[in-house]
CSV table of C-alpha atoms (C1' of nucleotides) in Angstrom, one decimal:
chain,number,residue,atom,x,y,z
A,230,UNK,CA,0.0,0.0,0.0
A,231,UNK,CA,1.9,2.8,1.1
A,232,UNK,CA,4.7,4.5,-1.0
A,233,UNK,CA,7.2,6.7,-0.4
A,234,UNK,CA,4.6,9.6,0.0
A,235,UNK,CA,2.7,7.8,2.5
A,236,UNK,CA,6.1,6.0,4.2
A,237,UNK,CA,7.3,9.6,4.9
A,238,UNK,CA,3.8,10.8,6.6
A,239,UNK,CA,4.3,8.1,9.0
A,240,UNK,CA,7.2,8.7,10.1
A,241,UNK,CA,6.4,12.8,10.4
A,242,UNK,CA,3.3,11.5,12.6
A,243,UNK,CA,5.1,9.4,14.8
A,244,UNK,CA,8.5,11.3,15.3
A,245,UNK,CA,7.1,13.5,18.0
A,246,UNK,CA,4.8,11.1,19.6
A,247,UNK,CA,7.8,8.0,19.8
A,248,UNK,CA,10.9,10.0,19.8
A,249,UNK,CA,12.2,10.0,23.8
A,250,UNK,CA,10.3,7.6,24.8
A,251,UNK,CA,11.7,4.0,26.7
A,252,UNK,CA,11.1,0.3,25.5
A,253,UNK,CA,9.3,-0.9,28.2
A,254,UNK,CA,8.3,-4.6,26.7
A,255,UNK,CA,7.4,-6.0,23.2
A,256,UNK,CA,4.2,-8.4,22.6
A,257,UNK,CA,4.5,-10.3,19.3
A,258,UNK,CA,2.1,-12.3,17.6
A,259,UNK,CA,2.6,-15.6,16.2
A,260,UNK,CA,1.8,-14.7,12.3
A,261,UNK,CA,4.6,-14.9,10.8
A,262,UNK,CA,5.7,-11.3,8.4
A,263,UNK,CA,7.8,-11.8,5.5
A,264,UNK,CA,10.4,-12.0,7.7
A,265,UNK,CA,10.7,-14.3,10.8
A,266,UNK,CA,10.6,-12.4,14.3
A,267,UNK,CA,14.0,-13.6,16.3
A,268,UNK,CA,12.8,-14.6,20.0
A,269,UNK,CA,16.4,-12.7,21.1
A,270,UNK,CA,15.0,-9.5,19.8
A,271,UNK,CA,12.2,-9.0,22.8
A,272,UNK,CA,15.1,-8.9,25.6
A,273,UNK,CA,17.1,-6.7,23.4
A,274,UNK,CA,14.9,-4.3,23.1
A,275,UNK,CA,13.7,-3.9,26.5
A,276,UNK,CA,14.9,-0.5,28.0
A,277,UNK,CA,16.3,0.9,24.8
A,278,UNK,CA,14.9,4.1,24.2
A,279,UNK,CA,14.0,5.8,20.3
A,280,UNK,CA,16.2,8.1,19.7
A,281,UNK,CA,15.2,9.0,16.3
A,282,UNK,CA,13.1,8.1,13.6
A,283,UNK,CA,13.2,8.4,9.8
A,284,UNK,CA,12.7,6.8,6.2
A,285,UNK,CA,15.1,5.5,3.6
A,286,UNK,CA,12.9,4.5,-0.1
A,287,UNK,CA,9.6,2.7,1.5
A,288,UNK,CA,12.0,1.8,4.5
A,289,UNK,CA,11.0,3.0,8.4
A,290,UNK,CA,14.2,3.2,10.4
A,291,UNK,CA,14.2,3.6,14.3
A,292,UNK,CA,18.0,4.5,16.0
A,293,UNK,CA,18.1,2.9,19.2
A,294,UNK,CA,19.7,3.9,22.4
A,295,UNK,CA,23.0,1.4,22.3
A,296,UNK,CA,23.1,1.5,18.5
A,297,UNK,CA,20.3,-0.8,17.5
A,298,UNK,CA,17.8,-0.2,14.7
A,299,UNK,CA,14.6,-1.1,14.4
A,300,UNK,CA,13.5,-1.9,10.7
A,301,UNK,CA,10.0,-1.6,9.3
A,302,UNK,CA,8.0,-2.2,5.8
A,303,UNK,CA,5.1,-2.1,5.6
A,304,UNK,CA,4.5,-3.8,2.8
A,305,UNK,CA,0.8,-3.6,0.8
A,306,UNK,CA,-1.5,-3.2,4.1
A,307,UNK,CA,0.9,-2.7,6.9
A,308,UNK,CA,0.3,0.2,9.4
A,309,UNK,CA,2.7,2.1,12.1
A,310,UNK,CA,1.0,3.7,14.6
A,311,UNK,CA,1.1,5.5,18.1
A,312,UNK,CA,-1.5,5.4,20.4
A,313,UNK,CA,-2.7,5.6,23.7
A,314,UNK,CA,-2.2,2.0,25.4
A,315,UNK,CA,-5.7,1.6,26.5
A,316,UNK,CA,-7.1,2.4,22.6
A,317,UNK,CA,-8.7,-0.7,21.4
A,318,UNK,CA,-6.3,-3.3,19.7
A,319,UNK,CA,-7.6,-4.0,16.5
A,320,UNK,CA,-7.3,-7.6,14.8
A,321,UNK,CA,-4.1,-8.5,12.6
A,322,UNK,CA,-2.1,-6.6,15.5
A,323,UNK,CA,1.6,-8.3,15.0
A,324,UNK,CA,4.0,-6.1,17.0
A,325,UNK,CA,3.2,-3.9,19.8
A,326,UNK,CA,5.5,-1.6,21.7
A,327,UNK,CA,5.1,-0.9,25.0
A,328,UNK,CA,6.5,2.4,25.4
A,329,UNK,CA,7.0,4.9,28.4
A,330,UNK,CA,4.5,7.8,28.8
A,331,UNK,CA,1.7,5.2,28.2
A,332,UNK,CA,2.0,4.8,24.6
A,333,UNK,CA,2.0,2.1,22.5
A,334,UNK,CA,3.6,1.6,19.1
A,335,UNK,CA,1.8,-0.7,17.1
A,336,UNK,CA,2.1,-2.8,13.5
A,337,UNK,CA,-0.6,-3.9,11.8
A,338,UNK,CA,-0.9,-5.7,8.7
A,339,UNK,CA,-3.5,-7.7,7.4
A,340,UNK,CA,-1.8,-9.3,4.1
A,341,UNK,CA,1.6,-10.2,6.5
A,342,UNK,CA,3.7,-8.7,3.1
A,343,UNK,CA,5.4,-6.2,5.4
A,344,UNK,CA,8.0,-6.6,7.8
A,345,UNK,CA,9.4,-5.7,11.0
A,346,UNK,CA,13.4,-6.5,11.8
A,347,UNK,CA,16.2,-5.9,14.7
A,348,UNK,CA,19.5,-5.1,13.9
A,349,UNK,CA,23.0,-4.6,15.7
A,350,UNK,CA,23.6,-1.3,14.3
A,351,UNK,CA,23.9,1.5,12.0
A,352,UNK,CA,26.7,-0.2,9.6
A,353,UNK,CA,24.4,-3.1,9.1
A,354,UNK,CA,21.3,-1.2,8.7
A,355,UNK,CA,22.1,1.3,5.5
A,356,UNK,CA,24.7,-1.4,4.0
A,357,UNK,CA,21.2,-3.6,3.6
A,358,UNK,CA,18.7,-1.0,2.3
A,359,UNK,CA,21.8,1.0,0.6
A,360,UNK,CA,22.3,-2.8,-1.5
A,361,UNK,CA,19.0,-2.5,-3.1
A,362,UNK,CA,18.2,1.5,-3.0
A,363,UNK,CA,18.9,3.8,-5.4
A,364,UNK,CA,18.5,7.6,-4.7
A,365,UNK,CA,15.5,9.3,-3.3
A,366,UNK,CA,13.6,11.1,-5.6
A,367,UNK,CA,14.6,14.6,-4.4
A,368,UNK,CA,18.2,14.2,-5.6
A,369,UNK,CA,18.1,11.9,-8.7
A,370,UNK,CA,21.6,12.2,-10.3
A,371,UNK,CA,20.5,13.6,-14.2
A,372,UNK,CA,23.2,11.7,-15.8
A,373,UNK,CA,23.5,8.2,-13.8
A,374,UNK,CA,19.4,8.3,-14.3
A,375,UNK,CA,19.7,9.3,-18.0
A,376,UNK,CA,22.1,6.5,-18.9
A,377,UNK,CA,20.1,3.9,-16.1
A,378,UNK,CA,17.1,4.5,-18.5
A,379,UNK,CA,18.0,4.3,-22.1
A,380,UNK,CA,20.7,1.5,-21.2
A,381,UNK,CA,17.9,-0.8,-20.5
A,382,UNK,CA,15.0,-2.2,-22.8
A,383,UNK,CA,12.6,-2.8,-20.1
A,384,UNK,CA,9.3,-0.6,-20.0
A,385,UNK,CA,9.5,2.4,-18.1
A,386,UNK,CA,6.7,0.6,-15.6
A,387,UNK,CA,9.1,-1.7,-14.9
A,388,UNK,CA,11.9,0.7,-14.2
A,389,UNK,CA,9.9,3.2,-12.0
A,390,UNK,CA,9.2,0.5,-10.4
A,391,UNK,CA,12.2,-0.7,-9.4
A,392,UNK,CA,13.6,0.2,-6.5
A,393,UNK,CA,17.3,0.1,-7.2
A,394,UNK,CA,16.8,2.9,-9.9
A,395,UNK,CA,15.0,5.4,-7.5
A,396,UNK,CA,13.8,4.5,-4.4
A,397,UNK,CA,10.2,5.2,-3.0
A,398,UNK,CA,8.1,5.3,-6.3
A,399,UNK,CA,5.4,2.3,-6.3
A,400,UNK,CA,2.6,1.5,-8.7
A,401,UNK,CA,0.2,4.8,-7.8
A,402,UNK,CA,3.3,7.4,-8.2
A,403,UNK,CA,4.7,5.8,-11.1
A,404,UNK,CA,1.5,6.0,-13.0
A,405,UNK,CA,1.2,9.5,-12.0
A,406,UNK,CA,4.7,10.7,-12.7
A,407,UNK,CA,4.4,9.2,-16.2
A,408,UNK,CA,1.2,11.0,-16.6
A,409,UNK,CA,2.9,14.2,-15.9
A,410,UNK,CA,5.9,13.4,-18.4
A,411,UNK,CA,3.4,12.8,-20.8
A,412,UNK,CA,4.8,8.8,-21.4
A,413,UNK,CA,3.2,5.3,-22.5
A,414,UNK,CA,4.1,2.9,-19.1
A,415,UNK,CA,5.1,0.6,-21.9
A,416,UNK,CA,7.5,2.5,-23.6
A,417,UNK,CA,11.3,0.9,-23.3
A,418,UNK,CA,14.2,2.7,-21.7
A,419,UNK,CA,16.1,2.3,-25.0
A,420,UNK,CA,13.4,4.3,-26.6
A,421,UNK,CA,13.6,7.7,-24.8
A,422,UNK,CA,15.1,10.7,-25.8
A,423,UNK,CA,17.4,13.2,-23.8
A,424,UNK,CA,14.6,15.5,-23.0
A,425,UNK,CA,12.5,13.1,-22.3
A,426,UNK,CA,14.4,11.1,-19.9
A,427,UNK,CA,14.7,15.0,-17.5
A,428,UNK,CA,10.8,15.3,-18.2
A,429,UNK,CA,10.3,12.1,-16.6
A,430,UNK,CA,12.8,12.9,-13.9
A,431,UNK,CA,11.6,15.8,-12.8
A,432,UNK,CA,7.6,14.5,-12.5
A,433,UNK,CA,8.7,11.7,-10.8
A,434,UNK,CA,10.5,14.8,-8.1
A,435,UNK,CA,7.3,16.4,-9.0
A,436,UNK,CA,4.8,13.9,-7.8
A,437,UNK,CA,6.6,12.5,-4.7
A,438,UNK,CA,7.1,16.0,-3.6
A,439,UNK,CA,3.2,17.1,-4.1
A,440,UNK,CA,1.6,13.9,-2.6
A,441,UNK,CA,4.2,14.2,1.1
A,442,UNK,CA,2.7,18.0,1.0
A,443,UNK,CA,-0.9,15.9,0.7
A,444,UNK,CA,0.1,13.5,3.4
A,445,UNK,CA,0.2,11.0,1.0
A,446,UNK,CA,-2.5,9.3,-0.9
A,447,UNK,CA,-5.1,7.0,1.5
A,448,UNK,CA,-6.9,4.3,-0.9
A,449,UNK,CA,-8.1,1.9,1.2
A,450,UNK,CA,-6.1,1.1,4.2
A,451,UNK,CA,-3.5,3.3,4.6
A,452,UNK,CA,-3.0,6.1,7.6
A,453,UNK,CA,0.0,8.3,8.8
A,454,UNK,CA,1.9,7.5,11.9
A,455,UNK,CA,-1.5,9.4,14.2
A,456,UNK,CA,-3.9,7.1,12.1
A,457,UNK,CA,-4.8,10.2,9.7
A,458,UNK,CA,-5.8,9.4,6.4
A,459,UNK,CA,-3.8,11.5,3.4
A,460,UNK,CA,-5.0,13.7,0.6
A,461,UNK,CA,-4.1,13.3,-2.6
A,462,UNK,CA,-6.1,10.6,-3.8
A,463,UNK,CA,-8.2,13.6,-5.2
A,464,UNK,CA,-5.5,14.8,-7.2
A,465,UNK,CA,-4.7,11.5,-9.0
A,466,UNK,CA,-4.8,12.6,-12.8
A,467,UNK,CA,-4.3,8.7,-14.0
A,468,UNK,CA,-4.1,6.1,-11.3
A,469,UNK,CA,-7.5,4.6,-10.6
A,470,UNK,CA,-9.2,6.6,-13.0
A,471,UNK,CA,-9.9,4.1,-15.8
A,472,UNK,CA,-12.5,5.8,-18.1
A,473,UNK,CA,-13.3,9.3,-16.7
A,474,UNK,CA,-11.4,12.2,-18.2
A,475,UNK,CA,-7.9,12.7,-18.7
A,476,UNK,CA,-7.5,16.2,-17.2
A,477,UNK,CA,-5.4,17.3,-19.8
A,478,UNK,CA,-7.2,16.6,-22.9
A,479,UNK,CA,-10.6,14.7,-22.2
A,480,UNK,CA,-9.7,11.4,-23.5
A,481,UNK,CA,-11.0,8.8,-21.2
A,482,UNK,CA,-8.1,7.2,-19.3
A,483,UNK,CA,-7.1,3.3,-20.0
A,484,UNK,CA,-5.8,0.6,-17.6
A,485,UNK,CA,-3.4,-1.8,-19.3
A,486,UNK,CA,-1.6,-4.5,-17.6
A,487,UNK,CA,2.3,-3.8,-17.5
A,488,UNK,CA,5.0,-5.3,-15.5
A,489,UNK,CA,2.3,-7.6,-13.7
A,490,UNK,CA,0.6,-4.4,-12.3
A,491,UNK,CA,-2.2,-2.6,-13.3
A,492,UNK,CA,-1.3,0.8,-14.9
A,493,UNK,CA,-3.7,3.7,-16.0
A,494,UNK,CA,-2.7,6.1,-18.9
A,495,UNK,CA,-4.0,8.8,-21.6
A,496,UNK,CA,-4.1,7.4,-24.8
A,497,UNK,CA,-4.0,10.8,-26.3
A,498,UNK,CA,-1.3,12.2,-24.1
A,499,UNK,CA,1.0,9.3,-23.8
A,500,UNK,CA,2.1,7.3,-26.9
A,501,UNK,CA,3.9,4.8,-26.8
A,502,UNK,CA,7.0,5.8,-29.1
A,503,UNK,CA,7.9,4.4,-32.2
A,504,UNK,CA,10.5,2.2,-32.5
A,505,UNK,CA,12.4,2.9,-35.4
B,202,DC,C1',23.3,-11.1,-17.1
B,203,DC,C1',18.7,-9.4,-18.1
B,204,DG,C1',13.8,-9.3,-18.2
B,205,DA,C1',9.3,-11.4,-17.3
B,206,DC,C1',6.5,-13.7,-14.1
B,207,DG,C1',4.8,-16.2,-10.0
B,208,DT,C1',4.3,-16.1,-5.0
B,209,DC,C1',3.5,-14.7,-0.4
B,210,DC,C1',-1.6,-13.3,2.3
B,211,DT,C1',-6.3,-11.5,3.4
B,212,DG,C1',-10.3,-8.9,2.3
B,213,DC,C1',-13.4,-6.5,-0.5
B,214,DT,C1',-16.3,-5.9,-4.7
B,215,DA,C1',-18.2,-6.6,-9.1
B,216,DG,C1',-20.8,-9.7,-11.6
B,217,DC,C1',-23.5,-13.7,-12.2
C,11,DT,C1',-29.0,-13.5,-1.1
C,12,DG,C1',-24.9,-16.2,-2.0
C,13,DC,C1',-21.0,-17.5,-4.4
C,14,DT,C1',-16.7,-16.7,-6.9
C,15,DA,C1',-13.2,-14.7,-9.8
C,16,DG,C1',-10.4,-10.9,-9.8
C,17,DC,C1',-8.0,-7.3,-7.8
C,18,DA,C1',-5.2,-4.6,-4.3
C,19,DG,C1',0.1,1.3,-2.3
C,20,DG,C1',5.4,-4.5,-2.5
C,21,DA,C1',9.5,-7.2,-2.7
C,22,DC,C1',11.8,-11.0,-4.0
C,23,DG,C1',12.8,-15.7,-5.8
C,24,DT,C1',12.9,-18.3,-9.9
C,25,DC,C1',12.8,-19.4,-14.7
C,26,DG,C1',14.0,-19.0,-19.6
DNA sequence: CCGACGTCCTGCTAGC
DNA sequence: TGCTAGCAGGACGTCG
């Protein structure tokens, strides 16, 4: 579910309601997440306190008093929230902090695709995510992400979509930045030209940058950090909006199924280009 | 090596 | 009303 927009919200929410506060125990469910819970983690944790929180790509990171970090995806339904300890749990509860101040920190994720991980310390952390991350979308290198794109022949779905060539972007933001470049999802890397490789750059900057201002985009499950739903759902100009208006030019808007996803497009405003 | 595709999991909705 | 096929903000393993 949640992208980079929406990744970011969450971690703005929860930084001044989980930042200071003490580990006082950890109750974890016996559902297994995408990846398996280590037993030694509960006693490690205990007594640590947060001492900061942020994002890398989709990635939640906690820094732990004593060096520890605290990893978190959330995957497709996954939720990361603060709340008073005597709030109602809610089912498909996997992880809960107990934290000092009466508050609890909470995951929850009904499809189990997300994922919740210990470990020793900063080195380890960013030399994991670092391995499959490219850069965030605020400071895309023009010429790395010019010859990333047309040195490949896969579609330019596919690329946004991968996480290694700009981190953070998913299936609604990709959509949407390719809207705004004004370029067929199934177009191939080998096929653009200079300008457009900066056009899509910069909507793909664009986009992310618009939808954190919204507080993300909240389709079905998703809230921020203070369980707040986000904005800019309303402003989607493509994604989910299979035959009403393209808000450019009127042409009702197509879904077409592209690197396994489902991906929405103008059929007047983005051709797929010819190749030669 | 690269690119395409299946898989993990649960819940909701459209359509019959 | 009841059932089912299909679809959903992601990441990663496997196959050709």
């Amino acid at each position: 579910m949640p992208e980079l927009p929406e990744v970011e919200t969450v971690v703005r929410d929860l930084r001044p309601l989980v930042v200071g506060r003490t580990v006082l125990g950890v109750e974890v469910g016996d559902r297994a997440l995408r990846k398996p819970w280590d037993a030694a983690w509960v006693g490690r944790l205990a007594g640590v306190t947060i001492e900061s929180i942020r994002r890398r790509g989709k990635w939640i990171l906690l820094d732990l008093s004593g060096g520890a970090r605290l990893i978190v995806h959330l995957g497709m339904t996954g939720q990361f929230t603060a709340v008073p300890t005597l709030a109602l749990r809610p089912d498909h509860l996997h992880v809960v902090f107990t934290l000092s101040g009466l508050v609890e920190l909470r995951y929850r994720d009904i499809r189990r695709f997300g994922s919740v991980v210990l470990v020793a310390d900063e080195a380890t952390a960013m030399a994991s995510l670092d391995a499959k991350l490219g850069p965030e979308p605020f400071d895309i290198p023009p010429d790395g992400f010019h010859a990333a794109v047309t040195g490949t022949a896969r579609t330019l779905k596919a690329l946004l979509l991968d996480q290694s060539l700009v981190a953070g972007v998913g299936n609604i933001y990709a959509d949407e930045a390719l809207h705004r470049a004004k370029l067929h999802p199934e177009t191939r890397g080998t096929q653009l030209t200079r300008p457009q490789v900066n056009r899509l750059r910069e909507a793909i900057t664009a986009v992310i940058t618009h939808a954190i201002e919204k507080r993300g985009s909240s389709i079905r499950d998703y809230v921020g950090g203070s369980g707040l739903k986000g904005g800019f759902q309303d402003e989607f100009r493509a994604y989910g909006r299979t035959g009403e208006p393209c808000p450019t030019c009127g042409v009702p808007i197509e879904r077409v199924r592209v690197a396994g996803r489902s991906s929405h497009f103008c059929p007047q405003c983005q051709r797929v280009a010819k190749s030669r």
